[in-house]
Tab-separated table of C-alpha atoms in Angstrom:
chain	number	residue	atom	x	y	z
A	287	MET	CA	0.000	0.000	0.000
A	288	SER	CA	1.360	3.430	-0.955
A	289	VAL	CA	2.053	6.203	1.517
A	290	SER	CA	-0.767	8.269	-0.019
A	291	SER	CA	-3.203	5.363	0.421
A	292	LEU	CA	-2.185	4.988	4.053
A	293	ALA	CA	-2.756	8.693	4.579
A	294	ALA	CA	-6.250	8.392	3.125
A	295	LEU	CA	-7.046	5.691	5.681
A	296	ASN	CA	-5.654	7.720	8.558
A	297	ARG	CA	-8.486	9.455	10.409
A	298	PHE	CA	-6.026	12.093	11.614
A	299	ALA	CA	-5.052	13.117	8.080
A	300	THR	CA	-7.481	16.040	8.287
A	301	LEU	CA	-5.723	17.536	11.315
A	302	PRO	CA	-3.502	20.508	10.445
A	303	PRO	CA	0.068	20.642	11.752
A	304	TYR	CA	0.281	21.515	15.438
A	305	PRO	CA	0.431	25.299	16.063
A	306	PHE	CA	4.094	25.355	17.054
A	307	ALA	CA	5.050	23.295	14.005
A	308	ARG	CA	3.174	25.816	11.848
A	309	LEU	CA	5.059	28.639	13.535
A	310	ARG	CA	8.414	26.931	12.905
A	311	SER	CA	7.445	26.625	9.243
A	312	LEU	CA	6.441	30.297	9.080
A	313	LEU	CA	9.682	31.523	10.619
A	314	GLY	CA	11.966	28.801	9.273
A	315	GLY	CA	15.246	30.083	7.826
A	316	LEU	CA	14.646	33.670	8.995
A	317	GLU	CA	17.157	35.243	11.340
A	318	PRO	CA	15.724	37.072	14.361
A	319	GLY	CA	15.958	40.851	14.110
A	320	GLY	CA	17.101	41.228	17.712
A	321	PRO	CA	17.850	39.252	20.876
A	322	GLU	CA	15.507	36.267	20.785
A	323	LEU	CA	12.528	36.479	23.141
A	324	VAL	CA	10.051	33.590	23.157
A	325	MET	CA	6.492	34.389	24.276
A	326	THR	CA	4.658	31.572	22.507
A	327	ILE	CA	4.275	28.474	24.626
A	328	GLY	CA	2.331	28.425	27.891
A	329	GLU	CA	5.209	26.987	29.886
A	330	PRO	CA	5.408	28.573	33.353
A	331	ARG	CA	8.844	29.932	34.244
A	332	HIS	CA	8.263	30.893	37.865
A	333	ALA	CA	10.133	28.794	40.409
A	334	PRO	CA	8.418	25.539	41.417
A	335	PRO	CA	7.826	24.968	45.137
A	336	ALA	CA	11.013	23.641	46.713
A	337	PHE	CA	9.141	21.168	48.911
A	338	ALA	CA	7.856	19.319	45.830
A	339	LEU	CA	11.352	18.767	44.481
A	340	GLU	CA	12.587	17.636	47.885
A	341	LEU	CA	9.761	15.096	48.138
A	342	ILE	CA	10.638	13.546	44.781
A	343	ALA	CA	14.170	12.917	46.005
A	344	ARG	CA	12.968	11.622	49.367
A	345	GLU	CA	10.480	9.218	47.771
A	346	SER	CA	12.780	8.140	44.918
A	347	ALA	CA	12.637	4.451	45.909
A	348	GLY	CA	9.118	4.499	44.493
A	349	PHE	CA	10.564	4.631	40.976
A	350	GLY	CA	11.359	0.958	41.489
A	351	ARG	CA	7.672	-0.024	41.643
A	352	TYR	CA	4.805	0.081	39.176
A	353	PRO	CA	2.342	2.790	40.233
A	354	PRO	CA	-1.419	2.131	40.496
A	355	THR	CA	-3.382	2.969	37.345
A	356	GLU	CA	-5.812	5.282	39.128
A	357	GLY	CA	-3.069	6.986	41.170
A	358	PRO	CA	-2.306	6.541	44.882
A	359	LEU	CA	-5.372	7.009	47.078
A	360	SER	CA	-3.512	9.619	49.163
A	361	TYR	CA	-3.033	11.729	46.003
A	362	ARG	CA	-6.690	11.384	45.030
A	363	GLN	CA	-7.698	12.284	48.582
A	364	ALA	CA	-5.553	15.426	48.405
A	365	ALA	CA	-7.237	16.337	45.112
A	366	ALA	CA	-10.722	15.786	46.569
A	367	ASP	CA	-9.828	17.814	49.672
A	368	TRP	CA	-8.547	20.665	47.504
A	369	LEU	CA	-11.717	20.666	45.386
A	370	THR	CA	-13.799	20.775	48.575
A	371	ARG	CA	-11.869	23.768	49.949
A	372	ARG	CA	-11.528	25.664	46.688
A	373	PHE	CA	-15.121	25.326	45.515
A	374	ASP	CA	-16.823	25.255	48.932
A	375	LEU	CA	-18.284	21.787	48.434
A	376	ALA	CA	-19.984	19.692	51.082
A	377	PRO	CA	-17.582	17.229	52.722
A	378	GLY	CA	-17.737	13.933	50.871
A	379	PHE	CA	-19.367	15.386	47.747
A	380	VAL	CA	-16.330	14.141	45.786
A	381	ASP	CA	-15.407	10.549	46.619
A	382	PRO	CA	-11.643	10.137	46.055
A	383	GLN	CA	-11.976	6.386	45.503
A	384	LYS	CA	-14.693	6.493	42.854
A	385	GLN	CA	-14.750	10.016	41.477
A	386	VAL	CA	-11.107	11.053	41.080
A	387	LEU	CA	-8.470	9.741	38.694
A	388	ALA	CA	-4.828	10.849	38.668
A	389	LEU	CA	-3.565	12.029	35.284
A	390	SER	CA	-0.185	12.417	33.693
A	391	GLY	CA	-1.045	16.031	32.882
A	392	THR	CA	-4.528	17.150	31.853
A	393	ARG	CA	-3.895	16.857	28.108
A	394	GLU	CA	-3.797	13.072	28.494
A	395	GLY	CA	-7.121	13.097	30.324
A	396	LEU	CA	-8.839	15.581	28.017
A	397	PHE	CA	-7.931	13.398	25.046
A	398	MET	CA	-8.689	10.045	26.653
A	399	ALA	CA	-12.059	11.118	28.067
A	400	ALA	CA	-13.623	11.513	24.625
A	401	LEU	CA	-12.002	8.300	23.440
A	402	ALA	CA	-13.475	6.403	26.392
A	403	LEU	CA	-16.916	7.987	26.603
A	404	VAL	CA	-18.155	9.059	23.161
A	405	PRO	CA	-20.496	6.355	21.768
A	406	GLU	CA	-20.299	5.038	18.204
A	407	ARG	CA	-23.773	6.434	17.436
A	408	LYS	CA	-25.996	9.021	19.095
A	409	ASN	CA	-29.728	9.079	18.320
A	410	GLY	CA	-29.093	7.200	15.093
A	411	GLY	CA	-26.407	9.559	13.793
A	412	THR	CA	-22.736	10.334	14.029
A	413	PRO	CA	-22.087	11.729	17.518
A	414	ALA	CA	-21.068	15.363	17.769
A	415	VAL	CA	-18.364	16.828	19.990
A	416	LEU	CA	-18.758	20.543	20.678
A	417	LEU	CA	-15.698	22.705	21.189
A	418	PRO	CA	-14.935	26.403	21.272
A	419	ASN	CA	-13.224	28.072	18.333
A	420	PRO	CA	-10.379	29.051	19.081
A	421	PHE	CA	-9.526	26.063	21.247
A	422	TYR	CA	-6.864	23.921	22.924
A	423	GLN	CA	-5.796	21.696	20.083
A	424	CYS	CA	-6.134	18.293	21.738
A	425	TYR	CA	-9.943	18.760	21.820
A	426	ALA	CA	-10.227	18.429	18.048
A	427	ALA	CA	-7.877	15.450	17.891
A	428	ALA	CA	-9.902	13.731	20.624
A	429	ALA	CA	-13.132	14.286	18.704
A	430	VAL	CA	-11.631	12.795	15.550
A	431	ALA	CA	-10.083	9.867	17.456
A	432	SER	CA	-13.469	9.022	18.981
A	433	GLY	CA	-15.105	8.857	15.555
A	434	ALA	CA	-17.278	11.906	16.254
A	435	GLU	CA	-17.911	15.036	14.235
A	436	PRO	CA	-16.193	18.072	15.812
A	437	ILE	CA	-18.486	21.102	15.855
A	438	PHE	CA	-16.428	24.307	16.092
A	439	VAL	CA	-18.491	26.963	17.881
A	440	PRO	CA	-17.198	30.556	17.615
A	441	ALA	CA	-15.836	32.089	20.827
A	442	THR	CA	-15.346	35.682	19.723
A	443	ALA	CA	-15.591	39.163	21.169
A	444	ALA	CA	-19.268	39.143	20.191
A	445	THR	CA	-19.904	36.155	22.505
A	446	GLY	CA	-17.640	37.329	25.324
A	447	HIS	CA	-14.909	34.987	24.035
A	448	LEU	CA	-16.907	31.970	25.212
A	449	PRO	CA	-18.706	29.571	22.861
A	450	ASP	CA	-22.418	30.293	22.448
A	451	TYR	CA	-23.522	26.681	22.811
A	452	ALA	CA	-27.052	27.837	23.671
A	453	SER	CA	-27.522	29.070	20.088
A	454	LEU	CA	-26.944	25.655	18.492
A	455	PRO	CA	-29.981	24.080	16.820
A	456	ALA	CA	-31.781	21.155	18.446
A	457	GLY	CA	-30.586	18.828	15.686
A	458	ILE	CA	-26.979	19.244	16.788
A	459	TRP	CA	-27.783	18.900	20.481
A	460	ASP	CA	-29.745	15.700	19.719
A	461	ARG	CA	-26.534	13.973	18.670
A	462	THR	CA	-24.115	15.792	20.953
A	463	ALA	CA	-22.194	13.335	23.115
A	464	PHE	CA	-19.366	15.450	24.501
A	465	VAL	CA	-18.779	19.160	25.135
A	466	TYR	CA	-15.471	20.903	25.849
A	467	LEU	CA	-15.217	24.150	27.768
A	468	CYS	CA	-12.067	25.889	28.972
A	469	SER	CA	-12.507	28.498	31.734
A	470	PRO	CA	-10.450	30.612	32.119
A	471	ALA	CA	-10.222	30.229	28.372
A	472	ASN	CA	-7.078	29.421	26.449
A	473	PRO	CA	-6.256	31.646	24.587
A	474	GLN	CA	-8.605	34.522	25.440
A	475	GLY	CA	-8.638	34.469	29.268
A	476	ALA	CA	-12.440	34.754	29.465
A	477	VAL	CA	-14.145	33.271	32.539
A	478	ALA	CA	-17.494	31.483	32.424
A	479	SER	CA	-20.036	32.926	34.857
A	480	ARG	CA	-22.182	30.868	37.205
A	481	ALA	CA	-25.204	31.597	34.986
A	482	TYR	CA	-23.346	30.416	31.881
A	483	LEU	CA	-22.228	27.199	33.570
A	484	THR	CA	-25.673	26.544	35.013
A	485	ASP	CA	-27.301	26.847	31.598
A	486	LEU	CA	-24.635	24.741	29.903
A	487	LEU	CA	-24.781	21.930	32.451
A	488	ALA	CA	-28.570	21.825	32.128
A	489	ARG	CA	-28.311	21.546	28.327
A	490	VAL	CA	-25.648	18.838	28.584
A	491	SER	CA	-27.785	16.873	31.032
A	492	ARG	CA	-30.880	17.101	28.828
A	493	ALA	CA	-28.834	15.891	25.870
A	494	GLY	CA	-27.416	12.946	27.810
A	495	ALA	CA	-23.943	14.248	27.011
A	496	VAL	CA	-20.775	14.866	29.038
A	497	LEU	CA	-19.269	18.253	29.844
A	498	ALA	CA	-15.471	18.228	29.998
A	499	ALA	CA	-14.625	21.361	31.990
A	500	ASP	CA	-10.958	22.196	31.437
A	501	GLU	CA	-10.081	24.331	34.462
A	502	CYS	CA	-6.308	24.070	34.409
A	503	TYR	CA	-5.958	27.898	34.550
A	504	SER	CA	-8.475	28.292	37.391
A	505	GLU	CA	-5.859	29.377	39.950
A	506	ILE	CA	-4.343	32.108	37.793
A	507	TYR	CA	-6.930	34.857	37.922
A	508	ASP	CA	-7.000	38.605	38.153
A	509	ARG	CA	-9.604	39.713	40.693
A	510	GLU	CA	-12.060	36.996	41.735
A	511	PRO	CA	-11.629	33.195	41.780
A	512	PRO	CA	-13.427	31.760	38.752
A	513	THR	CA	-16.580	29.782	39.409
A	514	GLY	CA	-15.981	26.061	38.958
A	515	ALA	CA	-18.296	23.633	37.197
A	516	LEU	CA	-18.314	21.515	40.362
A	517	GLU	CA	-19.908	24.364	42.315
A	518	VAL	CA	-22.757	24.498	39.824
A	519	ALA	CA	-23.111	20.720	39.730
A	520	ALA	CA	-23.258	20.603	43.529
A	521	ALA	CA	-26.096	23.110	43.545
A	522	GLY	CA	-27.922	21.038	40.914
A	523	GLY	CA	-27.477	17.753	42.700
A	524	GLY	CA	-24.873	15.578	41.001
A	525	LEU	CA	-21.882	14.843	38.784
A	526	GLU	CA	-23.380	12.301	36.373
A	527	ASN	CA	-22.730	14.446	33.266
A	528	LEU	CA	-19.573	16.256	34.356
A	529	LEU	CA	-15.814	15.842	34.307
A	530	VAL	CA	-13.510	18.581	35.604
A	531	PHE	CA	-9.796	18.670	34.845
A	532	HIS	CA	-7.131	20.335	36.985
A	533	SER	CA	-3.361	20.495	36.681
A	534	LEU	CA	-0.293	21.440	38.699
A	535	SER	CA	1.511	22.718	35.598
A	536	LYS	CA	0.150	26.254	35.794
A	537	ARG	CA	-1.057	26.413	39.402
A	538	SER	CA	2.252	25.254	40.896
A	539	ASN	CA	4.785	25.922	38.107
A	540	LEU	CA	5.387	22.188	37.652
A	541	PRO	CA	4.828	21.562	33.913
A	542	GLY	CA	7.522	18.884	33.812
A	543	LEU	CA	5.961	16.936	36.680
A	544	ARG	CA	3.001	15.982	34.426
A	545	MET	CA	0.572	15.821	37.341
A	546	GLY	CA	-3.125	16.511	37.242
A	547	PHE	CA	-6.426	14.845	37.904
A	548	VAL	CA	-9.959	14.471	36.622
A	549	ALA	CA	-12.995	14.381	38.920
A	550	GLY	CA	-16.596	13.686	38.052
A	551	GLY	CA	-19.368	11.144	37.887
A	552	ALA	CA	-18.376	7.697	39.122
A	553	GLN	CA	-19.456	5.938	35.906
A	554	LEU	CA	-17.510	8.414	33.786
A	555	ILE	CA	-14.377	7.998	35.909
A	556	SER	CA	-14.780	4.216	35.739
A	557	GLY	CA	-14.962	4.370	31.936
A	558	MET	CA	-11.812	6.470	31.746
A	559	ALA	CA	-9.988	4.203	34.226
A	560	LEU	CA	-10.834	1.135	32.167
A	561	LEU	CA	-9.315	2.569	28.996
A	562	ARG	CA	-6.389	3.989	30.944
A	563	SER	CA	-5.574	0.554	32.333
A	564	TYR	CA	-4.848	-0.531	28.755
A	565	GLY	CA	-3.037	2.475	27.332
A	566	GLY	CA	-2.635	5.242	29.905
A	567	ALA	CA	0.580	6.690	31.282
A	568	THR	CA	0.418	5.974	35.004
A	569	VAL	CA	1.884	8.489	37.445
A	570	PRO	CA	5.070	7.421	39.306
A	571	THR	CA	4.525	7.395	43.054
A	572	PRO	CA	7.372	9.841	43.890
A	573	LEU	CA	5.790	12.367	41.549
A	574	ALA	CA	2.384	11.703	43.063
A	575	ALA	CA	3.850	12.407	46.515
A	576	ALA	CA	5.089	15.787	45.289
A	577	GLY	CA	1.732	16.460	43.672
A	578	GLU	CA	-0.136	15.557	46.836
A	579	ALA	CA	1.906	18.079	48.824
A	580	ALA	CA	1.331	20.760	46.164
A	581	TRP	CA	-2.461	20.334	46.290
A	582	ARG	CA	-2.332	20.755	50.063
A	583	ASP	CA	-0.408	24.049	49.982
A	584	GLU	CA	-1.800	27.447	48.926
A	585	VAL	CA	1.060	29.738	49.949
A	586	HIS	CA	3.069	29.109	46.781
A	587	VAL	CA	-0.079	29.478	44.650
A	588	GLU	CA	-0.853	32.916	46.071
A	589	ALA	CA	2.733	34.014	45.444
A	590	ASN	CA	2.540	32.714	41.886
A	591	ARG	CA	-0.716	34.565	41.260
A	592	ALA	CA	0.831	37.800	42.539
A	593	LEU	CA	3.676	37.503	40.031
A	594	TYR	CA	1.245	37.161	37.125
A	595	ARG	CA	-0.850	40.060	38.428
A	596	GLU	CA	2.284	42.209	38.441
A	597	LYS	CA	2.870	41.381	34.783
A	598	PHE	CA	-0.723	42.182	33.851
A	599	ASP	CA	-0.375	45.510	35.665
A	600	LEU	CA	2.686	46.118	33.498
A	601	ALA	CA	0.696	45.233	30.379
A	602	ASP	CA	-1.950	47.750	31.432
A	603	ARG	CA	0.641	50.490	31.683
A	604	ILE	CA	2.222	49.721	28.322
A	605	LEU	CA	-0.742	48.619	26.175
A	606	ALA	CA	-3.856	50.074	27.817
A	607	ASN	CA	-4.338	52.882	25.275
A	608	LEU	CA	-4.339	50.481	22.311
A	609	PRO	CA	-7.746	49.280	21.048
A	610	GLY	CA	-6.487	45.741	20.442
A	611	TYR	CA	-5.635	45.141	24.115
A	612	ALA	CA	-7.877	43.874	26.894
A	613	ARG	CA	-6.764	42.649	30.309
A	614	PRO	CA	-7.800	38.981	30.663
A	615	GLU	CA	-9.864	37.732	33.594
A	616	GLY	CA	-7.695	34.653	34.043
A	617	GLY	CA	-4.834	32.597	32.657
A	618	PHE	CA	-1.521	34.100	31.594
A	619	PHE	CA	-2.053	34.856	27.902
A	620	LEU	CA	-2.707	38.139	26.145
A	621	TRP	CA	-5.102	37.842	23.207
A	622	LEU	CA	-4.163	40.895	21.168
A	623	ARG	CA	-6.188	42.075	18.200
A	624	VAL	CA	-3.972	43.180	15.324
A	625	ARG	CA	-4.489	43.635	11.597
A	626	ASP	CA	-3.302	40.138	10.678
A	627	GLY	CA	-1.834	37.782	13.277
A	628	GLU	CA	0.395	35.838	10.914
A	629	ASP	CA	1.810	38.994	9.305
A	630	SER	CA	2.474	40.506	12.724
A	631	ALA	CA	4.149	37.348	14.036
A	632	LEU	CA	6.433	37.264	10.998
A	633	ARG	CA	7.318	40.935	11.311
A	634	LEU	CA	7.923	40.749	15.064
A	635	TRP	CA	10.405	37.933	14.559
A	636	ARG	CA	12.148	39.399	11.537
A	637	GLU	CA	12.461	42.904	12.966
A	638	HIS	CA	12.752	42.330	16.726
A	639	GLY	CA	13.438	38.651	17.500
A	640	LEU	CA	10.107	38.363	19.334
A	641	ARG	CA	8.376	35.020	18.915
A	642	VAL	CA	4.583	35.021	19.406
A	643	LEU	CA	1.821	32.749	18.115
A	644	PRO	CA	-0.648	33.748	15.376
A	645	GLY	CA	-4.176	33.310	16.668
A	646	ALA	CA	-5.251	31.598	13.448
A	647	TYR	CA	-3.128	28.593	14.419
A	648	LEU	CA	-5.391	28.011	17.433
A	649	ALA	CA	-8.657	28.059	15.466
A	650	ARG	CA	-10.370	26.595	12.397
A	651	ASP	CA	-11.994	28.290	9.449
A	652	SER	CA	-15.727	28.794	9.882
A	653	ASP	CA	-18.399	28.825	7.192
A	654	GLY	CA	-20.704	30.788	9.476
A	655	ALA	CA	-23.072	27.848	9.933
A	656	GLN	CA	-22.653	27.878	13.739
A	657	GLY	CA	-23.043	31.619	14.040
A	658	GLY	CA	-20.407	34.311	13.914
A	659	PRO	CA	-18.581	35.585	10.849
A	660	LYS	CA	-17.092	33.390	8.158
A	661	GLY	CA	-13.354	32.813	8.189
A	662	ASN	CA	-10.872	32.027	10.931
A	663	PRO	CA	-11.896	33.727	14.203
A	664	GLY	CA	-8.292	33.751	15.406
A	665	ALA	CA	-6.826	35.366	12.291
A	666	PRO	CA	-6.714	38.955	13.574
A	667	TYR	CA	-5.115	37.981	16.896
A	668	LEU	CA	-1.801	37.152	18.518
A	669	ARG	CA	-1.456	34.939	21.577
A	670	VAL	CA	1.285	36.150	23.891
A	671	ALA	CA	2.373	34.140	26.951
A	672	LEU	CA	3.412	36.272	29.927
A	673	VAL	CA	5.623	33.603	31.454
A	674	GLU	CA	9.035	35.299	31.388
A	675	ASP	CA	10.469	37.473	34.160
A	676	LEU	CA	9.412	41.082	34.539
A	677	ASP	CA	12.304	42.603	32.564
A	678	ALA	CA	11.843	40.268	29.591
A	679	THR	CA	8.087	40.786	29.743
A	680	ARG	CA	8.553	44.548	29.691
A	681	ARG	CA	10.768	44.338	26.610
A	682	GLY	CA	8.269	42.123	24.811
A	683	LEU	CA	5.330	44.364	25.684
A	684	GLU	CA	7.143	47.458	24.444
A	685	ILE	CA	7.870	45.739	21.138
A	686	LEU	CA	4.216	44.729	20.881
A	687	ARG	CA	3.105	48.298	21.636
A	688	ASP	CA	5.191	49.614	18.752
A	689	GLU	CA	3.888	46.900	16.402
A	690	MET	CA	0.258	47.536	17.304
A	691	SER	CA	0.689	51.291	16.989
A	692	ALA	CA	2.342	51.026	13.575
A	693	HIS	CA	-0.110	48.400	12.275
A	694	PRO	CA	-3.416	48.915	14.090
A	695	ALA	CA	-6.269	46.474	13.711
A	696	ALA	CA	-8.652	47.295	10.910
């Protein structure tokens, strides 16, 4: 069989190159026009908590044993305790034995959840997976891997940068099996309100679908702690249609630890655990020990949040008078409106050595069928990660100010 024939059989052949691969192709062979400054990837650069690193060394004998598929119970208990404190849940609302699963980072769980839980057919048709547009790229790959049709729902300034799932016709909801939501949103930083989450959970429940609430940026916020989907589910009575995903990568500056968890309905967690027992990446127990300690400590999280707030204050001072800037409610990305994101990214690299991500690479073209304008909703944007130290961040923001002033959004 030829390579082209194999590609035709590959269900992932329709996926575009990953955003960072597209950026490498765009900038390939071009010399930076100044000292290189990378503000593309959402990789936290603040110092990780020292106690976590010390625990890994102290528990290193655990690398000599296979870890449990679902994660150590003590880790899952720490996760359940943190959820209870953070979202003011009733004690015991989240059962660590049946409703929490340790993850090797949330991307693994967000992908595997659709694979495990989307049925082959829904109401006699191909199941639909709803996702915001722009979106975290693993959502689309998970939809394709599960054999579903991904439905890209615009999340633009007109909708408050959150997907307007309520506007979808009944025919789509009838076959919807899975719904992704990221709050605070990547890339826009928008936060879903309690009213939004209440309405969405009710729609998901009526459809017999599952809401995958990606809340990995929930602890990096500007003013008020974002409402969690668990809070809304608790008020409504149960977790049967809900999965929430949390990570230590952003909250605790531990992206290399690959530690997170998913919590939700017991049957949903059981379905994920079954698939994970065959193909999942289990979490080594020394890393789980470090993760457990991180979930039980808030001092380092508050310090981390203060550092990001300082950088957003800096962004206000440098960019506030530009129409393409808005301070995000959460997360650590700027979503800057420019004339053309790809053109700006190319120019910023060629003239200044600043590496940022075109917003179009985080979205898909729209034909307008799901509302919103036709075209790529990310095209007039840049995503900028404020993960560097204050001096580097200042330099990057000043370069961006000059670019946005010289080439204002249309």
